[in-house]
Short mmCIF file of C-alpha atoms and ligand atoms in Angstrom, two decimals:
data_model
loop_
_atom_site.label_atom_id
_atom_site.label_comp_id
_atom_site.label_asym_id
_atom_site.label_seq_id
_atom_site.Cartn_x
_atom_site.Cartn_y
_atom_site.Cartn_z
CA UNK Z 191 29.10 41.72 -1.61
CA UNK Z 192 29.17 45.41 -0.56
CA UNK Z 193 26.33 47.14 0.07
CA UNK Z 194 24.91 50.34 1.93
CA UNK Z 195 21.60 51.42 3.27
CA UNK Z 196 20.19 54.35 4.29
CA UNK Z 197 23.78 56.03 4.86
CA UNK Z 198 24.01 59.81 5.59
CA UNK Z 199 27.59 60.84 5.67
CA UNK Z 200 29.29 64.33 7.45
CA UNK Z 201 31.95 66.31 7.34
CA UNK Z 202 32.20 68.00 10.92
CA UNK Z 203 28.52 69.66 10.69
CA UNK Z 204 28.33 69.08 6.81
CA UNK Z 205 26.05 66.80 5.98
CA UNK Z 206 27.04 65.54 2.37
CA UNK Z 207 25.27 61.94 1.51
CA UNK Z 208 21.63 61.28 2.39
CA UNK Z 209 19.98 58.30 2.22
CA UNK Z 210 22.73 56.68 0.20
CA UNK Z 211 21.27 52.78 -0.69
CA UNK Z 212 23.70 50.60 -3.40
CA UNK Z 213 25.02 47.51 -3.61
CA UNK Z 214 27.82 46.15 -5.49
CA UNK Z 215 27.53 42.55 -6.28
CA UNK Z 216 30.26 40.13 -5.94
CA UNK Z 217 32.16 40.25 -9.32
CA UNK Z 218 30.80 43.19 -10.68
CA UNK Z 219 31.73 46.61 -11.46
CA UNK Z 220 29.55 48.93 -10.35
CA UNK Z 221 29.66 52.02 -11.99
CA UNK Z 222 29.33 55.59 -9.63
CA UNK Z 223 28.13 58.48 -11.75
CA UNK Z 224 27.54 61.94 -11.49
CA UNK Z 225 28.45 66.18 -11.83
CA UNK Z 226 31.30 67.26 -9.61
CA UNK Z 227 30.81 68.05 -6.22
CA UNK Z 228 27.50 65.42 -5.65
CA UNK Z 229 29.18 63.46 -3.46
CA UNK Z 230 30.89 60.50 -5.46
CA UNK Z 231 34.74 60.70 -3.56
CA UNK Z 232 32.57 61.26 -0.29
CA UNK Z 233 30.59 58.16 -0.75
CA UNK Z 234 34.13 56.17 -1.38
CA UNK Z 235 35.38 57.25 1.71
CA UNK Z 236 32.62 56.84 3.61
CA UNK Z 237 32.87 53.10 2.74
CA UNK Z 238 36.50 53.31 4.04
CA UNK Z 239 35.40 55.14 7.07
CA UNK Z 240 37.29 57.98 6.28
CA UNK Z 241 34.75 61.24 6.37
CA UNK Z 242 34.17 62.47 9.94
CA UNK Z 243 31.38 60.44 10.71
CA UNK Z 244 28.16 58.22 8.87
CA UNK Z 245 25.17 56.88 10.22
CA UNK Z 246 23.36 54.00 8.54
CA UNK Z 247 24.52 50.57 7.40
CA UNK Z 248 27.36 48.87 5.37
CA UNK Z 249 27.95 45.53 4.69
CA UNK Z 250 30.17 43.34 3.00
CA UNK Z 251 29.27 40.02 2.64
CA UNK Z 252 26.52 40.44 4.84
CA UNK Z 253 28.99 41.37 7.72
CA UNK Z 254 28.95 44.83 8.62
CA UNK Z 255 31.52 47.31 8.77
CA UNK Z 256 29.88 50.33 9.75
CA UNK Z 257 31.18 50.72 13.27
CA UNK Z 258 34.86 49.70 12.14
CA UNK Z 259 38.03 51.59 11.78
CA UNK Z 260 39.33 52.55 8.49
CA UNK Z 261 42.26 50.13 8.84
CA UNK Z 262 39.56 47.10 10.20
CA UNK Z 263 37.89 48.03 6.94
CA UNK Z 264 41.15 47.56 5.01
CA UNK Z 265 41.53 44.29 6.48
CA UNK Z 266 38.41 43.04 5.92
CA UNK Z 267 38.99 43.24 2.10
CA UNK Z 268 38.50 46.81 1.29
CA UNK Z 269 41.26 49.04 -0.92
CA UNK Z 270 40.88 52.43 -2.21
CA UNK Z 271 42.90 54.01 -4.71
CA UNK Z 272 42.07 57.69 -3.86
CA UNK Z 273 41.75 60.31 -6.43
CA UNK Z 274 45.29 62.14 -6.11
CA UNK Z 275 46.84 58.49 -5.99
CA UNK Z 276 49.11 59.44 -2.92
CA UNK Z 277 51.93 58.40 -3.94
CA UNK Z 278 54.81 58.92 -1.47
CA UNK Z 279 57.22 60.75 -4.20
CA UNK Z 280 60.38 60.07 -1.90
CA UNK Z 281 59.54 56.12 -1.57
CA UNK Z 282 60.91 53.77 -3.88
CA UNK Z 283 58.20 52.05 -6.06
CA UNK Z 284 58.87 49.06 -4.01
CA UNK Z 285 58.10 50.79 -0.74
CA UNK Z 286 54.91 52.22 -1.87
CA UNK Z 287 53.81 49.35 -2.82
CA UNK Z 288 54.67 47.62 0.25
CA UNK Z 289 52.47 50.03 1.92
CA UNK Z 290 49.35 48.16 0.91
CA UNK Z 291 50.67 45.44 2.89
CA UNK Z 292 50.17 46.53 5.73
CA UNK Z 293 46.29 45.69 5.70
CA UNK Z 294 47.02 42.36 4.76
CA UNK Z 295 45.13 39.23 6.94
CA UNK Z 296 48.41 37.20 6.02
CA UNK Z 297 50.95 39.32 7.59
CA UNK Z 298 53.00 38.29 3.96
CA UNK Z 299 55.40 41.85 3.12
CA UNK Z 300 56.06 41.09 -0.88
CA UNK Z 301 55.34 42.58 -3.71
CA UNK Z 302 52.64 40.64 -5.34
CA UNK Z 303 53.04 39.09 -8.52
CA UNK Z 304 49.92 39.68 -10.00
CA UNK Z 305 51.10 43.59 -9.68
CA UNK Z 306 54.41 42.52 -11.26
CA UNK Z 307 52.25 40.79 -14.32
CA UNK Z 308 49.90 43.38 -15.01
CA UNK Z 309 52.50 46.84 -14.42
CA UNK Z 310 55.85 45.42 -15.98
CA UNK Z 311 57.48 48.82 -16.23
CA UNK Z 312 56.65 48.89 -12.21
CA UNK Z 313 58.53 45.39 -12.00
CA UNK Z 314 61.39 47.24 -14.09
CA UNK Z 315 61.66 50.02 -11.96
CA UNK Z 316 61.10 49.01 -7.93
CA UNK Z 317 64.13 50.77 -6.60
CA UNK Z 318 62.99 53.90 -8.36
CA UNK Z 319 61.33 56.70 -6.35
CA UNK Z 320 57.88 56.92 -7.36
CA UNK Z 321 57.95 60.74 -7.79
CA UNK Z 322 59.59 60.33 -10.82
CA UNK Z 323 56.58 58.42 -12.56
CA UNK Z 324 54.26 60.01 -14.88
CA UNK Z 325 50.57 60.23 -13.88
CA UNK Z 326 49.96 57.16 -15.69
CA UNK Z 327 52.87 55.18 -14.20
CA UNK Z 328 51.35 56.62 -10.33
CA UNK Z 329 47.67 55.35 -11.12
CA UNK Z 330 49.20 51.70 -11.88
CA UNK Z 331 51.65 52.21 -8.86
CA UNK Z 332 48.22 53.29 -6.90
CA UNK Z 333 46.29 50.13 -8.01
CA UNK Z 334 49.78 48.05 -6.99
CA UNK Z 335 49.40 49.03 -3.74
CA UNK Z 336 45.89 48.38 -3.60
CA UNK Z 337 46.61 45.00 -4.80
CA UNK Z 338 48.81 44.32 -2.34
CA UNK Z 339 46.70 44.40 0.25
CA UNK Z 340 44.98 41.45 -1.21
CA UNK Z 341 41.84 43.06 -1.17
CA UNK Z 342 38.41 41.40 -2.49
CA UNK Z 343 36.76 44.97 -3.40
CA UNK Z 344 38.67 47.91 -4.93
CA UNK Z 345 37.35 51.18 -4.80
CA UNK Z 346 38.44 53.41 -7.69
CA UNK Z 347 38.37 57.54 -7.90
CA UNK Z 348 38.46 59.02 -11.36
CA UNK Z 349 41.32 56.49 -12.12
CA UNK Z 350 41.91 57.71 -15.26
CA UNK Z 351 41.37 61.72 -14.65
CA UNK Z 352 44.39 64.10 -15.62
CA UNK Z 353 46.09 60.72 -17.31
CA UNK Z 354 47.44 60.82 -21.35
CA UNK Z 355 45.08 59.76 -23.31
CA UNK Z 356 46.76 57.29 -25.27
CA UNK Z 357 47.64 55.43 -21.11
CA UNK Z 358 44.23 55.85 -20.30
CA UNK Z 359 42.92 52.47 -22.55
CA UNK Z 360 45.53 51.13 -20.50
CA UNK Z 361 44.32 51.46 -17.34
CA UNK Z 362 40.70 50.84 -18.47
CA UNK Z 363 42.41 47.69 -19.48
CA UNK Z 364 43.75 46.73 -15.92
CA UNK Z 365 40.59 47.65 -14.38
CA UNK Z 366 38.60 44.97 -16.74
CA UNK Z 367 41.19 42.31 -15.99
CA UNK Z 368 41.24 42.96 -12.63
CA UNK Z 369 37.47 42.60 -12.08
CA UNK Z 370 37.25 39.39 -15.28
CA UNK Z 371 40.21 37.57 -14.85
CA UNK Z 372 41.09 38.09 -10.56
CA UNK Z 373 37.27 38.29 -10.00
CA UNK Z 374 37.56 41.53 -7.48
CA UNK Z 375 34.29 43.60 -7.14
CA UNK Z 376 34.78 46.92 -8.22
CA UNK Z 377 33.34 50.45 -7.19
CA UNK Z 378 34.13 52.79 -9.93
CA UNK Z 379 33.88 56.26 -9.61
CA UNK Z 380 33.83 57.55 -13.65
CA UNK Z 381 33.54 60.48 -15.55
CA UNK Z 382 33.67 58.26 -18.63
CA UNK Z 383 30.05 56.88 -19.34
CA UNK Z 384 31.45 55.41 -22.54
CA UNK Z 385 33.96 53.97 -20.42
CA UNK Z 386 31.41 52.88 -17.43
CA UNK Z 387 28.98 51.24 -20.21
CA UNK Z 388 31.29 48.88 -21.68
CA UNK Z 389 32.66 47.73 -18.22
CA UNK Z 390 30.22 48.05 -15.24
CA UNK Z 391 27.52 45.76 -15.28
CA UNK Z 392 24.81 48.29 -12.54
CA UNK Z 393 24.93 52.05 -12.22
CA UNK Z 394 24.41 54.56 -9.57
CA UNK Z 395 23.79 58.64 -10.37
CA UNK Z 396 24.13 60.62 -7.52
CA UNK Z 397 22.50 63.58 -7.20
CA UNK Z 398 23.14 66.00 -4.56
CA UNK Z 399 24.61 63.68 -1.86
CA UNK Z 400 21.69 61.34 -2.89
CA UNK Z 401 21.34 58.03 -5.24
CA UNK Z 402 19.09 59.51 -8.47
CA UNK Z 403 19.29 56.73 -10.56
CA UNK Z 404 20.22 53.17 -10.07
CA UNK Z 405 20.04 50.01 -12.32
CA UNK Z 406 21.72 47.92 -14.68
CA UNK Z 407 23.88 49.62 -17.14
CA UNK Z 408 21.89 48.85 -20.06
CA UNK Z 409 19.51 51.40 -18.29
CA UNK Z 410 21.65 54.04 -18.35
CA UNK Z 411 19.88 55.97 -20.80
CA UNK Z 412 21.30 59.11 -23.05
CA UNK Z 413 18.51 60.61 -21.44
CA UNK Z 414 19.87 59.98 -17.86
CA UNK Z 415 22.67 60.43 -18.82
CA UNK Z 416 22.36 64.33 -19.58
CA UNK Z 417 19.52 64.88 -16.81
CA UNK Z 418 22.46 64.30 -14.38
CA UNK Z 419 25.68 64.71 -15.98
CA UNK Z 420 25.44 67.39 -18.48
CA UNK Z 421 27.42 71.00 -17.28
P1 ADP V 537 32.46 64.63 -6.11
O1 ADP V 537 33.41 63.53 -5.82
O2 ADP V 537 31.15 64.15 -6.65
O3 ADP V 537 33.05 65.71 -6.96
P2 ADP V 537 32.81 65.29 -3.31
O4 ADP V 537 32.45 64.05 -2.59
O5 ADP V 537 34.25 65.59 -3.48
O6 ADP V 537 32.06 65.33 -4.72
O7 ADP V 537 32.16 66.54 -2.58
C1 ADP V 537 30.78 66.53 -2.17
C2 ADP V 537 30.52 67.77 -1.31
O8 ADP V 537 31.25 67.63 -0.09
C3 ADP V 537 30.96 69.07 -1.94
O9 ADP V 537 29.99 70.05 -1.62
C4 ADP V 537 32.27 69.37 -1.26
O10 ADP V 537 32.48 70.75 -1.16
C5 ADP V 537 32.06 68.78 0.12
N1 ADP V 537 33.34 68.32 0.72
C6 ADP V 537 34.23 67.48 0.15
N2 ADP V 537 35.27 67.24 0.98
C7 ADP V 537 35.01 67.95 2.10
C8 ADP V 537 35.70 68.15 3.34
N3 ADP V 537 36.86 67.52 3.59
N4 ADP V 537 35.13 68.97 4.26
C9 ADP V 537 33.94 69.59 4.01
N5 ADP V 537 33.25 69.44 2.88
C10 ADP V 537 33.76 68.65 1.92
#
């Protein structure tokens, strides 16, 4: 479904991801691991096009995507919920979701109802301004507007970083009916390996802007695991 090979990525003259090589299989949740600063959010936007430049190939469905704009890649079936969320606080709930939209094939402007069904307090509250949500209540409003955009892959930053705890089973929640019951392909970047074992179904470790380990989750050792996660 999505996959990369050999991708180095930049910012300006930084050079940040070397080599990179994954691939996210249709349906799956694929589970993107690592200590901060490796290069997890810069591999994320990469795929959206969205550091300065890349080299290297990425595919979805076999199509590639490499030489496309960030908004071509949204079309073609990408969404990212980044890791602030970027929410517009002075939009209504509505309106930011609406947003998502906008990289629609369709041209439809709604709200979509699967949103609605999964986020009823969002439902409740449209004409609301979304700076008044909690960071809880912006992560769901952030995977709304991903939604919206009808997308077949969702990229996901630390969705549940900075986020009560007792919310965060929540989300978790969302993200396992999203990928079981509406069949999107996920690309989950986790601190959580409790979190990332019980969901994703493949790994990747990132190590310095490169892929250290890679495999199924059952692979993903205690061993690994602390080689390169522990502080
Ligand atoms: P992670 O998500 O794993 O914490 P990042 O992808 O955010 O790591 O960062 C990887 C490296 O890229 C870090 O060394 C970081 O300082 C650098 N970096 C991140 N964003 C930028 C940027 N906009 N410009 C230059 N360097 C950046």
């Amino acid at each position: 479904m999505l996959a990369l090979r050999d991708v180095d990525s930049f910012y300006g003259s930084s050079h940040v991801l070397h080599q990179v090589g994954l691939e996210a299989k249709s349906g799956e949740i694929l589970a993107v691991l690592g200590r901060n600063g490796v290069g997890k959010t810069t591999l994320l936007k990469t795929i959206m096009g969205l550091t300065s430049s890349h080299t290297g190939a990425i595919e979805v469905d076999g199509a590639s995507i490499s030489e496309m704009q960030t908004h071509q890649r949204a079309r073609s079936g990408i969404a990212y919920v980044p890791q602030g969320r970027e929410i517009i606080p002075d939009f209504t709930i509505r309106q930011n979701i609406l947003m998502g939209c906008f990289a629609r094939k369709d041209g439809k402007r709604a709200v979509p109802e699967l949103a609605m069904e999964l986020f009823p307090y969002l439902a409740d509250n449209l004409n609301r301004p979304g700076g008044v949500l909690s960071g809880g209540q912006q992560q769901q409003l952030a995977i709304a507007r991903a939604l919206a955009a009808d997308p077949r892959v969702l990229l996901l930053d630390e969705p549940t970083e900075g986020i009560q705890p007792n919310i965060v089973e929540e989300i978790e929640a969302i993200i396992v009916r999203l990928n079981k019951e509406v069949g999107l392909t996920v690309v989950l970047v986790e601190q959580n390996v409790g979190f990332a074992r019980q969901a994703a179904q493949g790994f990747v470790l990132i190590e310095k802007g490169r892929v250290a380990e890679a495999g199924p989750t059952a692979e993903l050792t205690d061993d690994l695991v602390q080689k390169h996660m522990a502080v």
